[in-house]
Amino acid sequence: MSEEDEDQPPAKRPSPSPPADQVLDNVLETVLQFLDAPRDRSAASLVCRSWHSAESATRESVAVRNLLAVSATRTARRFPNARSLLLKGRPRFADFNLLPHGWDASAFRPWAAAVAAGAFPALTSLYLKRIPVTDADLDLLSRSLPASFRDLTLHLCDGFTSHGLASIASHCRGLRVLDVVECDMAEEQEVVDWVAAFPQEPSNLESLSFECYEPPVAFAALEALVERSPRLRRLGVNLHVSLGQLCRLMAHAPRLSHLGTGSFRPADGGEEGTGFGEVVSAFVAAGRARTLVSLSGFRDLAQEYLPTIAVVCAHLKSLDLSYSAVTPNQILMFIGQCYNLETLWVLDSVRDEGLDAVGISCKKLQSLRVLPLNAHEDADELVSEVGLTAISRGCPALRSILYFCQTMTNAAVVDMSRNCPELKVFRLCIMGRHQPDHATGEPMDEGFGAIVQNCSKLTRLSTSGQLTDRAFEYIGRHGKSLRTLSVAFAGNSDVALQYILQGCPKLEKLEIRDCPFGDAGLFAGMHHFYNMRFVWMSGCNLTLQGCKEVAQVLPRMVVELINGQSDENERNESVDILYMYRSLDGPREDVPPFVKIL
């Protein structure tokens, strides 16, 4: 060795390489972060144990679409780093008062307790739908949620009051979203000014919606909150906010993207700032930034002010008029400007003429709901197959439709299947029971058959009208992408149900009411029930013995029989309601007396 070599610093040893399995784990976790779809992530978790562990560690968004199917403890253990949690409770048929009160009274309590115990330390967002939530639940959440918590949405929930909202507002100091949507809040003796409970410092609120909240709120507190919320992009106010007050709020929030307008009527006795030109100016200012893309509300509409929204219609993507009986002449005042509209909700008061105008103007429409002004079988006919045909011919980009009517024809439904082949959701509600094609007197079999045959991407279907077993043969043969099927007052025999359960491999949710389906039809789905989220059957021909056989063959399915408050059905072995769902944790413990779990 030379002297020069001795003067050189010793060479650094290369750092040891991480173990090969550690490298693979790191790569896998990185790759999984690019998988957003829950189905894709779930499929990845089934590959092997290491994939399962990596998927658990990296899953940030978790959806529990049946609150009774898995416990909070198991969910937290499976997804310890969950940041966003979506929980769904009652099945949709509960919206039609088909479930007795108290069926799920304490369903959310274990979840609230789990959050309070720190089971979800990274939680930033919580979305609850069709779940009973008490003030005590909200208070417990508000005091125990992590400091990083940002978003709370309550959708179609019930049981809480202004006291619960005040707890959230006062304790969740980093709140960015508080949306209370279509909730049925409990009656209260003393209403709390929950809006004033927000901290008085500058707010990070980005979305505040309380359109369904029935009591008035202190407008001074609301105006001050909006004024100190520079990031506010979505605002939905309730019926008690007048048109003049709405204009003042709009002035404080010039970059709104979504606006729920409240009453859209001046205060009784008149108020300043509600001249027609002044309201137009308020909307001109709101539309100047071109950020306003969604309008809803109009809960006590003063019809003469409706044309004021025309100045922002060109940029609207969503318009909800489902609380206002807009006439054909009134919708013609602005619908011609809605050429970028993608979502529209209206009442059938717009009549076929209004829907014809929609078809002419709204070429980008993707989602349409036509809801009934009077939801009775003997109500006046306001929309018909004429309106449906106008929509199908004018809106080829349509992906989803919910259409209430009194009569319909097969020809109109076939027309829609051909003109809108990209349909994913088709929900036709002919309000009269067992109504045939009113032009030919034939069952509606061919219309629904065309929908499932020509719309290959269809994932959700709701049927109505007179349907024979032949319609369900079509559904079973062609409905290979169906995930949700709702059936009412249809079919001739168990054969119809057999077609569905044996022919729709992706079916997850099956809702049936008042159909002549019994045990034989139910047994046809034994091979598939473990792959389904739930089965609901009410007013059918099921027997207690038949349901017991299902429970014995499929022990991991929870078979609930809901028979109201009397024992008459149990004595004659008939079943009012069958609600059957898969569960990882077995039957629930909070079973009310009118529920029997087999």
PDB file of N, CA and C in Angstrom, residues 42 44 108 125 133 222 236 268 281 318 329 331 413 450 471-472 489 514 553 565 595:
ATOM      1  N   SER A  42     -61.180  -4.204  -2.899  1.00  0.00           N
ATOM      2  CA  SER A  42     -61.622  -5.443  -2.258  1.00  0.00           C
ATOM      3  C   SER A  42     -61.086  -6.658  -2.999  1.00  0.00           C
ATOM      4  N   ALA A  44     -58.341  -6.770  -4.730  1.00  0.00           N
ATOM      5  CA  ALA A  44     -56.904  -6.850  -4.457  1.00  0.00           C
ATOM      6  C   ALA A  44     -56.632  -7.480  -3.095  1.00  0.00           C
ATOM      7  N   PHE A 108     -76.799   3.236  15.639  1.00  0.00           N
ATOM      8  CA  PHE A 108     -75.582   4.039  15.512  1.00  0.00           C
ATOM      9  C   PHE A 108     -74.784   4.136  16.811  1.00  0.00           C
ATOM     10  N   SER A 125     -63.894  12.598   7.857  1.00  0.00           N
ATOM     11  CA  SER A 125     -65.187  12.762   7.202  1.00  0.00           C
ATOM     12  C   SER A 125     -66.131  11.647   7.628  1.00  0.00           C
ATOM     13  N   VAL A 133     -80.090   9.084  14.743  1.00  0.00           N
ATOM     14  CA  VAL A 133     -78.975   9.722  15.444  1.00  0.00           C
ATOM     15  C   VAL A 133     -79.560  10.612  16.529  1.00  0.00           C
ATOM     16  N   LEU A 222     -76.463  33.827  11.288  1.00  0.00           N
ATOM     17  CA  LEU A 222     -76.178  33.176  10.010  1.00  0.00           C
ATOM     18  C   LEU A 222     -75.397  34.110   9.092  1.00  0.00           C
ATOM     19  N   GLY A 236     -76.974  26.080   1.680  1.00  0.00           N
ATOM     20  CA  GLY A 236     -78.379  25.735   1.515  1.00  0.00           C
ATOM     21  C   GLY A 236     -79.148  26.158   2.747  1.00  0.00           C
ATOM     22  N   ASP A 268     -93.028  38.699   4.658  1.00  0.00           N
ATOM     23  CA  ASP A 268     -94.372  39.257   4.738  1.00  0.00           C
ATOM     24  C   ASP A 268     -94.289  40.751   5.023  1.00  0.00           C
ATOM     25  N   SER A 281     -79.877  41.629 -10.149  1.00  0.00           N
ATOM     26  CA  SER A 281     -78.508  42.112  -9.923  1.00  0.00           C
ATOM     27  C   SER A 281     -77.750  41.208  -8.965  1.00  0.00           C
ATOM     28  N   SER A 318     -76.783  21.748 -12.366  1.00  0.00           N
ATOM     29  CA  SER A 318     -77.797  21.063 -11.559  1.00  0.00           C
ATOM     30  C   SER A 318     -78.870  22.060 -11.145  1.00  0.00           C
ATOM     31  N   ASN A 329     -95.514  27.331 -18.598  1.00  0.00           N
ATOM     32  CA  ASN A 329     -95.153  28.688 -19.000  1.00  0.00           C
ATOM     33  C   ASN A 329     -93.979  29.224 -18.201  1.00  0.00           C
ATOM     34  N   ILE A 331     -91.480  27.448 -16.694  1.00  0.00           N
ATOM     35  CA  ILE A 331     -90.203  26.812 -17.019  1.00  0.00           C
ATOM     36  C   ILE A 331     -89.687  27.292 -18.370  1.00  0.00           C
ATOM     37  N   VAL A 413     -91.567   3.511 -23.725  1.00  0.00           N
ATOM     38  CA  VAL A 413     -90.441   2.918 -22.992  1.00  0.00           C
ATOM     39  C   VAL A 413     -89.452   2.282 -23.966  1.00  0.00           C
ATOM     40  N   ALA A 450     -87.399  -4.237 -23.282  1.00  0.00           N
ATOM     41  CA  ALA A 450     -86.530  -3.449 -24.159  1.00  0.00           C
ATOM     42  C   ALA A 450     -85.478  -2.685 -23.363  1.00  0.00           C
ATOM     43  N   ALA A 471     -92.113 -10.467 -18.275  1.00  0.00           N
ATOM     44  CA  ALA A 471     -91.223  -9.321 -18.056  1.00  0.00           C
ATOM     45  C   ALA A 471     -89.998  -9.735 -17.248  1.00  0.00           C
ATOM     46  N   PHE A 472     -90.206 -10.586 -16.259  1.00  0.00           N
ATOM     47  CA  PHE A 472     -89.093 -11.010 -15.411  1.00  0.00           C
ATOM     48  C   PHE A 472     -88.204 -12.022 -16.132  1.00  0.00           C
ATOM     49  N   PHE A 489     -96.182  -4.836  -6.906  1.00  0.00           N
ATOM     50  CA  PHE A 489     -97.474  -5.161  -7.522  1.00  0.00           C
ATOM     51  C   PHE A 489     -97.292  -5.764  -8.914  1.00  0.00           C
ATOM     52  N   ASP A 514     -95.671  -6.524  -2.196  1.00  0.00           N
ATOM     53  CA  ASP A 514     -97.012  -6.825  -2.703  1.00  0.00           C
ATOM     54  C   ASP A 514     -96.985  -7.562  -4.038  1.00  0.00           C
ATOM     55  N   VAL A 553     -80.148 -23.173   6.079  1.00  0.00           N
ATOM     56  CA  VAL A 553     -79.217 -23.476   4.991  1.00  0.00           C
ATOM     57  C   VAL A 553     -78.111 -22.424   4.898  1.00  0.00           C
ATOM     58  N   GLN A 565     -96.771  -4.898  15.366  1.00  0.00           N
ATOM     59  CA  GLN A 565     -96.916  -4.952  16.814  1.00  0.00           C
ATOM     60  C   GLN A 565     -97.830  -6.074  17.296  1.00  0.00           C
ATOM     61  N   VAL A 595     -89.592  -7.743  16.063  1.00  0.00           N
ATOM     62  CA  VAL A 595     -88.661  -8.372  15.123  1.00  0.00           C
ATOM     63  C   VAL A 595     -88.262  -9.740  15.648  1.00  0.00           C
TER      64      VAL A 595
END
